Amino acid sequence: AQTVTQSQPEMSVQEAETVTLSCTYDTSESDYYLFWYKQPPSRQMILVIRQEAYKQQNATENRFSVNFQKAAKSFSLKISDSQLGDAAMYFCAYPSGTYKYIFGTGTRLKVLA
Amino acid sequence: EAGVAQSPRYKIIEKRQSVAFWCNPISGHATLYWYQQILGQGPKLLIQFQNNGVVDDSQLPKDRFSAERLKGVDSTLKIQPAKLEDSAVYLCASSPGSEQYFGPGTRLTVT
């Protein structure tokens, strides 16, 4: 069965520092996408970054980057120069064959001023 | 480009009452999803539409939940009768392919 695991229920980071959120998944497929979504207190899910499994290069979007290790089925999110507005729940998501998303349980990120 | 619209944003009802949520996806997005997100958990897919056909409703409690997507655009999700455990945020998302774009959600409280 396809699963997504986020082992860190909560993380804290000092403003302007770097933090890494972990995600592992299980799939037998060879070509797929992976996503990180941010959910602030307003509850709206916002797409942060996506990775295509066939691409060896790690995706980057401004201060957000991923460390994608296909063989290890690991997909971590690195946030550089953390800002107060980064405080939110972060969900890792894997879309199955019909693009049905399987979400992890989420990591709550706190940013300390 | 307008995002996914949902209404109402908040709803409080008593158990055994009925409630309906509405979703208007991003124009041109063929796929529409309804998720239930209980506090402290990740979203759980309730139903997935492709145009006006159902792709996956395996986790929809069909004895009380129903959803439709007439004309392949707007969608409504109904709960009848509601139970206390239905208290959650109901998220609608639409997609042109692999990426999903979410609406602001409807927070339902059942008392």
Short mmCIF file of N, CA, C and O in Angstrom, two decimals, chain B residues 11-20 64 78-84 86 108-111:
data_model
loop_
_atom_site.label_atom_id
_atom_site.label_comp_id
_atom_site.label_asym_id
_atom_site.label_seq_id
_atom_site.Cartn_x
_atom_site.Cartn_y
_atom_site.Cartn_z
N LYS B 11 -19.95 26.92 9.58
CA LYS B 11 -21.33 26.45 9.76
C LYS B 11 -21.41 25.72 11.09
O LYS B 11 -20.57 24.86 11.40
N ILE B 12 -22.43 26.07 11.87
CA ILE B 12 -22.69 25.36 13.13
C ILE B 12 -24.09 24.78 13.04
O ILE B 12 -25.05 25.51 12.76
N ILE B 13 -24.20 23.48 13.27
CA ILE B 13 -25.51 22.81 13.24
C ILE B 13 -25.60 21.85 14.41
O ILE B 13 -24.60 21.51 15.04
N GLU B 14 -26.83 21.42 14.67
CA GLU B 14 -27.02 20.41 15.71
C GLU B 14 -26.99 19.03 15.06
O GLU B 14 -27.28 18.89 13.86
N LYS B 15 -26.65 18.04 15.86
CA LYS B 15 -26.62 16.67 15.31
C LYS B 15 -28.02 16.32 14.80
O LYS B 15 -29.04 16.79 15.29
N ARG B 16 -28.00 15.52 13.78
CA ARG B 16 -29.19 15.03 13.06
C ARG B 16 -29.73 16.05 12.05
O ARG B 16 -30.62 15.72 11.28
N GLN B 17 -29.19 17.28 12.06
CA GLN B 17 -29.58 18.23 11.02
C GLN B 17 -28.82 17.94 9.74
O GLN B 17 -27.89 17.13 9.71
N SER B 18 -29.20 18.60 8.67
CA SER B 18 -28.51 18.44 7.40
C SER B 18 -27.76 19.73 7.06
O SER B 18 -28.09 20.82 7.56
N VAL B 19 -26.75 19.58 6.21
CA VAL B 19 -25.93 20.73 5.82
C VAL B 19 -25.39 20.49 4.40
O VAL B 19 -25.22 19.33 3.99
N ALA B 20 -25.17 21.57 3.69
CA ALA B 20 -24.62 21.47 2.33
C ALA B 20 -23.50 22.48 2.15
O ALA B 20 -23.59 23.61 2.63
N ARG B 64 -24.73 8.74 4.78
CA ARG B 64 -25.08 10.09 5.23
C ARG B 64 -24.50 11.20 4.36
O ARG B 64 -24.96 12.33 4.39
N LYS B 78 -23.16 17.16 0.63
CA LYS B 78 -24.23 17.22 1.62
C LYS B 78 -24.03 16.17 2.70
O LYS B 78 -23.55 15.05 2.42
N ILE B 79 -24.41 16.53 3.90
CA ILE B 79 -24.39 15.59 5.02
C ILE B 79 -25.80 15.57 5.61
O ILE B 79 -26.36 16.61 5.94
N GLN B 80 -26.37 14.35 5.69
CA GLN B 80 -27.72 14.23 6.23
C GLN B 80 -27.96 12.82 6.73
O GLN B 80 -27.96 11.87 5.92
N PRO B 81 -28.15 12.60 8.03
CA PRO B 81 -28.07 13.57 9.12
C PRO B 81 -26.64 13.69 9.66
O PRO B 81 -25.86 12.73 9.58
N ALA B 82 -26.31 14.84 10.21
CA ALA B 82 -24.96 15.04 10.72
C ALA B 82 -24.77 14.38 12.08
O ALA B 82 -25.71 14.26 12.88
N LYS B 83 -23.53 13.94 12.32
CA LYS B 83 -23.15 13.37 13.60
C LYS B 83 -22.06 14.25 14.22
O LYS B 83 -21.40 15.01 13.52
N LEU B 84 -21.85 14.08 15.52
CA LEU B 84 -20.83 14.88 16.20
C LEU B 84 -19.46 14.70 15.55
O LEU B 84 -18.69 15.67 15.43
N ASP B 86 -18.67 14.41 12.62
CA ASP B 86 -18.51 15.09 11.32
C ASP B 86 -17.90 16.48 11.48
O ASP B 86 -17.61 17.15 10.48
N LEU B 108 -16.99 23.06 9.81
CA LEU B 108 -18.28 22.59 10.31
C LEU B 108 -18.16 22.19 11.78
O LEU B 108 -17.27 21.42 12.13
N THR B 109 -19.06 22.70 12.57
CA THR B 109 -19.16 22.30 13.98
C THR B 109 -20.54 21.71 14.20
O THR B 109 -21.55 22.36 13.92
N VAL B 110 -20.54 20.47 14.68
CA VAL B 110 -21.80 19.78 14.98
C VAL B 110 -21.94 19.69 16.50
O VAL B 110 -21.05 19.15 17.17
N THR B 111 -23.03 20.25 17.03
CA THR B 111 -23.20 20.27 18.49
C THR B 111 -24.30 19.31 18.93
O THR B 111 -25.12 18.86 18.11
#
